[in-house]
XYZ file of C-alpha atoms in Angstrom:
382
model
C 1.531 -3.120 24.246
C 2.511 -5.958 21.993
C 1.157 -6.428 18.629
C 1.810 -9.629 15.942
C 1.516 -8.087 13.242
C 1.739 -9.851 9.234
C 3.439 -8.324 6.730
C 4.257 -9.623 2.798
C 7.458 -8.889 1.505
C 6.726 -7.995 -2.013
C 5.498 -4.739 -2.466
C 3.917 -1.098 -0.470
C 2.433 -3.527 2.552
C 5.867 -3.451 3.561
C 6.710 -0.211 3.815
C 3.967 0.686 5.440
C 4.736 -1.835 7.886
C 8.480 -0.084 8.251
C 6.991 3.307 8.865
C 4.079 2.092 11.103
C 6.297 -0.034 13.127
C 8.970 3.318 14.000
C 5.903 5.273 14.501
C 4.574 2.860 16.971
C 8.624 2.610 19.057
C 7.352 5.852 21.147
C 4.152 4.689 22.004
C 5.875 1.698 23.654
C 4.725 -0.811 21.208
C 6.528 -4.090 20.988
C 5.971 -5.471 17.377
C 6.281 -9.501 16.533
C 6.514 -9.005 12.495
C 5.653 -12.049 10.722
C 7.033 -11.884 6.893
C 5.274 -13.795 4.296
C 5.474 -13.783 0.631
C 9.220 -14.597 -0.162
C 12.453 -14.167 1.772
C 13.374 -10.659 3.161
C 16.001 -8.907 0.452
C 19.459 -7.660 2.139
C 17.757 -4.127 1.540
C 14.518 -5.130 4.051
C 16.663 -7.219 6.548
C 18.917 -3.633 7.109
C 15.451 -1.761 7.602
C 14.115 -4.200 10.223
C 17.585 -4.181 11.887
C 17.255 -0.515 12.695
C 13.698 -1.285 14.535
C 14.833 -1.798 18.009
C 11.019 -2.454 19.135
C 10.294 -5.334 16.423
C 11.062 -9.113 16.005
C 11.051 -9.957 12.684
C 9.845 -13.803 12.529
C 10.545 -14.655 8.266
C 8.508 -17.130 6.111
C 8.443 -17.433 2.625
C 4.183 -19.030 2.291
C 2.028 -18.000 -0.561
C -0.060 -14.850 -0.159
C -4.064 -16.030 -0.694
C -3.744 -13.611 -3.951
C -1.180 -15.824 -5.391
C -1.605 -19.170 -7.313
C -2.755 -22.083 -5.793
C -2.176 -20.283 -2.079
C -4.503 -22.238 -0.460
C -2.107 -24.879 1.293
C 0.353 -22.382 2.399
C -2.116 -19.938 3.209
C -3.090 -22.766 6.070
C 0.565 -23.589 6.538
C 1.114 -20.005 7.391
C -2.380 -20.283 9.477
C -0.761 -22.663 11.735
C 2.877 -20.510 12.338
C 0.847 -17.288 12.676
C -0.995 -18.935 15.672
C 2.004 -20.753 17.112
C 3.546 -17.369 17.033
C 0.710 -15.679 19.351
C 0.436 -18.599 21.964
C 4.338 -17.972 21.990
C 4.466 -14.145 22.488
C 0.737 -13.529 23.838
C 0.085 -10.281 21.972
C -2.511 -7.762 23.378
C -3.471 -7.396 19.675
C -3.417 -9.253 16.298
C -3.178 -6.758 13.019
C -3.311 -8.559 9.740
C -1.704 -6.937 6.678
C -3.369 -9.732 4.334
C -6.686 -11.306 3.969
C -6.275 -14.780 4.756
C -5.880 -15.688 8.524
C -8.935 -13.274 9.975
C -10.969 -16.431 10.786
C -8.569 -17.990 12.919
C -9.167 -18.645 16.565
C -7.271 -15.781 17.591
C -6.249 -15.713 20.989
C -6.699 -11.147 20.883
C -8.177 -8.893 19.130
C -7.819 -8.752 15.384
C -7.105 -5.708 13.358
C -7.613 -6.716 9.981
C -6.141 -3.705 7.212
C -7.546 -3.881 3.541
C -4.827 -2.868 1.698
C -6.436 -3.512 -1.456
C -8.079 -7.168 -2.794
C -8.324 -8.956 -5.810
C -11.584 -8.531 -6.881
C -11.912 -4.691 -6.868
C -8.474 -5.346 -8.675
C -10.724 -7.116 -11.313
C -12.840 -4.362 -11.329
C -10.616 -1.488 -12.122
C -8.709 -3.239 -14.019
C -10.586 -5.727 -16.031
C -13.790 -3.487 -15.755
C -15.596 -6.906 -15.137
C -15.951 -9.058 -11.957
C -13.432 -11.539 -11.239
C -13.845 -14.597 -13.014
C -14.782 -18.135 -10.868
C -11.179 -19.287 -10.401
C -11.303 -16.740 -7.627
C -14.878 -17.905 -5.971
C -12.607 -19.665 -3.576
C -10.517 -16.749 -2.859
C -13.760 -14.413 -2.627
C -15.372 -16.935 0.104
C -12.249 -17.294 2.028
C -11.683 -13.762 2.338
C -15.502 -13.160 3.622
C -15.468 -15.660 5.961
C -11.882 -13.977 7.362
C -12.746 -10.159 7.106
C -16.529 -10.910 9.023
C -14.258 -12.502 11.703
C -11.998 -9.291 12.852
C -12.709 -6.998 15.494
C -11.765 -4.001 13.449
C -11.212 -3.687 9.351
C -9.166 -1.074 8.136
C -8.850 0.742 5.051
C -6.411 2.881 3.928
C -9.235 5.232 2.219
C -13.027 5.757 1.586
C -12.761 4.412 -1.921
C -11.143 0.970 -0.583
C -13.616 1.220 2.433
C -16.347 1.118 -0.019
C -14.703 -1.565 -1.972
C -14.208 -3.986 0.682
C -17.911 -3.028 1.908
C -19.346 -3.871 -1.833
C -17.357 -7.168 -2.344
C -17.550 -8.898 1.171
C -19.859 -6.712 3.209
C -21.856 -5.637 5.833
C -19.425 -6.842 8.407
C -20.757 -5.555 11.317
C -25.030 -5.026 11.273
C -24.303 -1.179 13.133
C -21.034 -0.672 11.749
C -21.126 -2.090 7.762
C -18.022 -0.597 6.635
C -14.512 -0.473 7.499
C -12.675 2.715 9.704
C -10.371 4.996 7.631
C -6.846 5.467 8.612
C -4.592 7.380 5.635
C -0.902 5.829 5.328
C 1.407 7.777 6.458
C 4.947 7.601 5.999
C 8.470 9.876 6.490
C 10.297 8.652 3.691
C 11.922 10.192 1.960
C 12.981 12.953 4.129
C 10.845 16.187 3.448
C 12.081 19.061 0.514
C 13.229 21.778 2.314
C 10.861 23.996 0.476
C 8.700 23.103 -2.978
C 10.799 25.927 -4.376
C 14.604 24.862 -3.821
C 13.121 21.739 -5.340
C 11.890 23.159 -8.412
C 14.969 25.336 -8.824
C 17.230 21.789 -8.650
C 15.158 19.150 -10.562
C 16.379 18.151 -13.888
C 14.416 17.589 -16.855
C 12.926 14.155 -16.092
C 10.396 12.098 -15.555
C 9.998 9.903 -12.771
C 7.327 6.457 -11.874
C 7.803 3.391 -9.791
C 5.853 0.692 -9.402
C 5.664 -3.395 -10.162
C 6.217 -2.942 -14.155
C 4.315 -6.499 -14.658
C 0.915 -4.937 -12.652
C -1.710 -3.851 -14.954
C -3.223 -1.647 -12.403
C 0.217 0.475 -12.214
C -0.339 0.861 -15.443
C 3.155 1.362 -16.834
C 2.370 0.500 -20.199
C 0.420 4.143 -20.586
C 4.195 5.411 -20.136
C 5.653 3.375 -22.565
C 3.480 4.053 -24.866
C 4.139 7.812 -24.643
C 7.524 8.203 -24.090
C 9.112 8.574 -27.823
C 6.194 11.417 -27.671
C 7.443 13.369 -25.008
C 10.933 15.449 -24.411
C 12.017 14.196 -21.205
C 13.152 11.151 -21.001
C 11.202 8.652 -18.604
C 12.695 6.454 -16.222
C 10.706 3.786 -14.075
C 11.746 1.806 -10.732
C 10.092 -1.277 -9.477
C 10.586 -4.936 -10.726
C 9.698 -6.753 -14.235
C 9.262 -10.313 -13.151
C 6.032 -11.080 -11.618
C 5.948 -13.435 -8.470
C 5.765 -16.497 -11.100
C 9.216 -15.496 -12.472
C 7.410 -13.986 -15.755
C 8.139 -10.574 -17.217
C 9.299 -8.273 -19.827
C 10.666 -4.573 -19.348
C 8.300 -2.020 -21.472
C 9.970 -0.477 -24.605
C 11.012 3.233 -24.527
C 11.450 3.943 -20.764
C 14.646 4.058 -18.335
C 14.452 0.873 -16.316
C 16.068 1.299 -12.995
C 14.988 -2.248 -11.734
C 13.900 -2.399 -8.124
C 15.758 0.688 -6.083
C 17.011 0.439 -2.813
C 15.490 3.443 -0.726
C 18.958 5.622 -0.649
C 18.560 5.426 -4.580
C 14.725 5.728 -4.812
C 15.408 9.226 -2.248
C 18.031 10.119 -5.198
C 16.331 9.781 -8.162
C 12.398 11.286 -6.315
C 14.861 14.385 -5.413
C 16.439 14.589 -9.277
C 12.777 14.279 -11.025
C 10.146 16.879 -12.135
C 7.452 15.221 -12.564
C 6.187 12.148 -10.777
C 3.879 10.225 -13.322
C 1.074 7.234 -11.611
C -1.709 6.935 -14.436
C -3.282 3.927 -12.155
C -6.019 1.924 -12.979
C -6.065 1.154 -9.589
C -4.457 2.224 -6.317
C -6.211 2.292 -2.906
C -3.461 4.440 -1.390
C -0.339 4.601 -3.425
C 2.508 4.808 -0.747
C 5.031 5.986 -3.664
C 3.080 8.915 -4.585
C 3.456 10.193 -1.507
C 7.150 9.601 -1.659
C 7.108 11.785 -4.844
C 5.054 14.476 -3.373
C 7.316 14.993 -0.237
C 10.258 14.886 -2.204
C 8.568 17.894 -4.196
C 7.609 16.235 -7.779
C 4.566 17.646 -9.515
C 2.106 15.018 -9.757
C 0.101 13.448 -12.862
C -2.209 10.541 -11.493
C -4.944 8.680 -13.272
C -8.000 9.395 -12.247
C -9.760 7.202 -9.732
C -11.745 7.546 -6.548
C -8.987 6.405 -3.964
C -5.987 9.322 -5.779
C -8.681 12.041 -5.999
C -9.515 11.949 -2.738
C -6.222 11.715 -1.245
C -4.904 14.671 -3.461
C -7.348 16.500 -4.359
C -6.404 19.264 -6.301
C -2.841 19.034 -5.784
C -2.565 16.954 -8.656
C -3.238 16.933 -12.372
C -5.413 13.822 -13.135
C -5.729 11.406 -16.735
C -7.998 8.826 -17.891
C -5.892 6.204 -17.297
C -7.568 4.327 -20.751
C -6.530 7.581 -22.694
C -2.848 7.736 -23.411
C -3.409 10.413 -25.999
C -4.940 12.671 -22.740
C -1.421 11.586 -20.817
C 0.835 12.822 -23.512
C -1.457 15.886 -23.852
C -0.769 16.988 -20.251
C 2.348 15.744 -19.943
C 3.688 17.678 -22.653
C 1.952 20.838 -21.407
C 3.540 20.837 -17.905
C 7.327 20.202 -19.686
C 5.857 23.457 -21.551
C 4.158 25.612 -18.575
C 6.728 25.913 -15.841
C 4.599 28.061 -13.778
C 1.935 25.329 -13.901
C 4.660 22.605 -12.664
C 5.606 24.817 -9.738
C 2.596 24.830 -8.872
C 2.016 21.522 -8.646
C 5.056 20.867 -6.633
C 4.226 23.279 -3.873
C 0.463 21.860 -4.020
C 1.924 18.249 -3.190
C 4.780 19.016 -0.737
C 1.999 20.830 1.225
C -0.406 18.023 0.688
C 2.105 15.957 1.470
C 2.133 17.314 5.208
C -1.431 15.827 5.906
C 0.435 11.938 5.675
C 2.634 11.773 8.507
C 3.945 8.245 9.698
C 3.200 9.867 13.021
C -0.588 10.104 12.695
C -1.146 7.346 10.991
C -0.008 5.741 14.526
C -1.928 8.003 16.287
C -4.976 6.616 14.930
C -3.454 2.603 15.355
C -3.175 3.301 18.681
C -6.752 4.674 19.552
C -7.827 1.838 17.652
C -5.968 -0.654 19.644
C -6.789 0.835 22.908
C -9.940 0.462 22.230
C -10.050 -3.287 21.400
C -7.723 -3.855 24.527
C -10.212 -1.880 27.005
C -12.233 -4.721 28.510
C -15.190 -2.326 28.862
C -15.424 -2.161 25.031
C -14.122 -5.705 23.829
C -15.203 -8.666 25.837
C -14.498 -12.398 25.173
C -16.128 -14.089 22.686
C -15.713 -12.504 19.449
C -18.941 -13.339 18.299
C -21.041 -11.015 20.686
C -18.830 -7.960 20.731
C -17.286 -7.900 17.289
C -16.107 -3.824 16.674
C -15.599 -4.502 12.831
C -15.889 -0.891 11.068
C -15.811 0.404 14.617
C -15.502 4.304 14.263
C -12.017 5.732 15.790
């Protein structure tokens, strides 16, 4: 099977993309990865080298979340499609919002890794303002024109659903498939880890997004007594930024480094406003961290009770139960072993499990027939 897939170089849609793409290699999937966004960093171009099974095809076009997109985003419309009537792939997966309503030579997979205006909402706690009416019809039009949506859980089904929805009149929302990824590689047990971590606290994350939320750190960290270090980059895509006062900032970490510092931490602090997945939490919990998450829909569902949870408006409640784990041991050991095991559920492996069933199914010409239209499978249970 050969898939063109999209990816953007800029934040977690790319490594899912890695660890989809090397979970796909022994299903004999043949990926044509088309990078958008700005150029690939030395860092991604090594990771795609060790792909055997992908093509890496590089652009540097505005995402339709950026400013003023809209001209690349058609730019890019026009290499995406000269890409497929090039490689003829058995199926199209889009990692962004913008090019669903193309005349798409194969089926579309279209994956909702999160969207501006349920950004708005969680953020803002108000609907996105008109500058992004164009951006809200645009992505309509281009998520009612897949074959299949995606989301990466319930809560950012139901998002999608609320803001652009029904897609499909029997199938209204989009299928669920959980990220998965191997990265870093597993702690041998939660309890070696808790006998080597060090006295630190650990985040990562775009420092300029509110929805990371890093400013709930900062504003804590003279309060705590563990120092707090944060990875992840200041400037925003505009070139605009400035690192919070009282943390560690490591700057964007390459992933030996992020594996380092994930193995040295305690506790793994994400007090989001908003995250539909959050791919680097569940770097933290495999590498054996105890977790403190805000508390939203999309992180309480993922982890459950392997997880202590904050208001993510209340950083009086953060420094509260920070400060308690750095004082309860037994309570932080707990929490380790809770996400290590929890961990477990989010192989890279099943995640392309379920990609595959869902592609099989498009490509089985007693389920999808020619034209899109008539047999859409958008929200199509797998």
């Amino acid at each position: 099977m050969k898939i063109l897939m999209t990816t953007d170089t800029l934040g977690g849609v790319w490594s899912y993309c890695m660890s989809l793409c090397a979970a796909l290699k022994p299903h004999g999937v043949h990926v044509v990865l088309a990078t958008m966004g700005r150029a690939l960093s030395l860092e991604q171009r090594k990771q795609v080298d060790q792909l055997d099974n992908v093509d890496v095809h590089e652009s540097t076009w505005r995402l339709c979340w950026m400013e003023e997109p809209w001209h690349d985003v058609a730019r890019a419309g026009d290499w995406l499609l000269s890409l497929a009537r090039r490689y003829r792939p058995d199926i199209i997966q889009l990692n962004d919002l913008g090019h669903g309503d193309l005349a798409w030579p194969a089926p579309v997979v279209m994956v909702g890794h999160s969207c501006v205006l349920s950004w708005w909402d969680a953020v803002k706690k108000q609907s996105a303002p008109r500058a992004w009416h164009e951006y809200r019809e645009r992505v309509s039009a281009s998520l009612k024109n897949a074959d299949l949506i995606v989301a990466p859980t319930h809560a950012m089904s139901k998002a999608l659903a609320h803001h652009y929805g029904p897609f499909n009149r029997l199938y209204p929302a989009p299928s669920v498939i959980y990220n998965g990824s191997n990265f870093p590689a597993l702690a041998d047990s939660p309890t070696d880890k808790f006998n080597q971590a060090e006295p630190l606290i650990f985040a990562a994350g775009r420092l300029w997004d509110e929805a990371k939320n890093i400013a709930a750190l900062s504003s804590i960290a003279a309060d705590v007594p563990w120092p707090v270090y944060v990875a992840g980059e200041v400037d925003q895509p505009n070139g605009k930024g400035k690192a919070p006062d009282n943390l560690h900032c490591l700057g964007f970490l390459h992933n030996t480094e992020m594996a380092r510092w994930l193995a040295r931490a305690s506790i793994y602090i994400a007090p989001a406003r908003y995250e539909p997945f959050g791919l680097a939490i569940l770097e933290a919990a495999r590498a054996g961290c105890a977790l403190v998450l805000g508390d939203i829909e999309s992180l309480r569902e993922v982890w459950g009770e392997a997880a202590e949870y904050v208001d993510p408006d209340n950083p009086a409640e953060l420094r509260r139960v920070v400060n308690q784990l750095i004082d309860d041991p037994q309570r932080r050991q707990q929490l380790s072993a809770l996400a290590w095991d929890t961990a477990q559920s989010y192989f890279a492996e099943q995640m392309a499990n379920d990609y595959i069933k869902a592609y099989e199914a498009l490509v089985n010409p007693a389920v999808f027939t020619r034209p899109r239209s008539v047999a859409s499978l958008s929200g199509m249970p797998i």
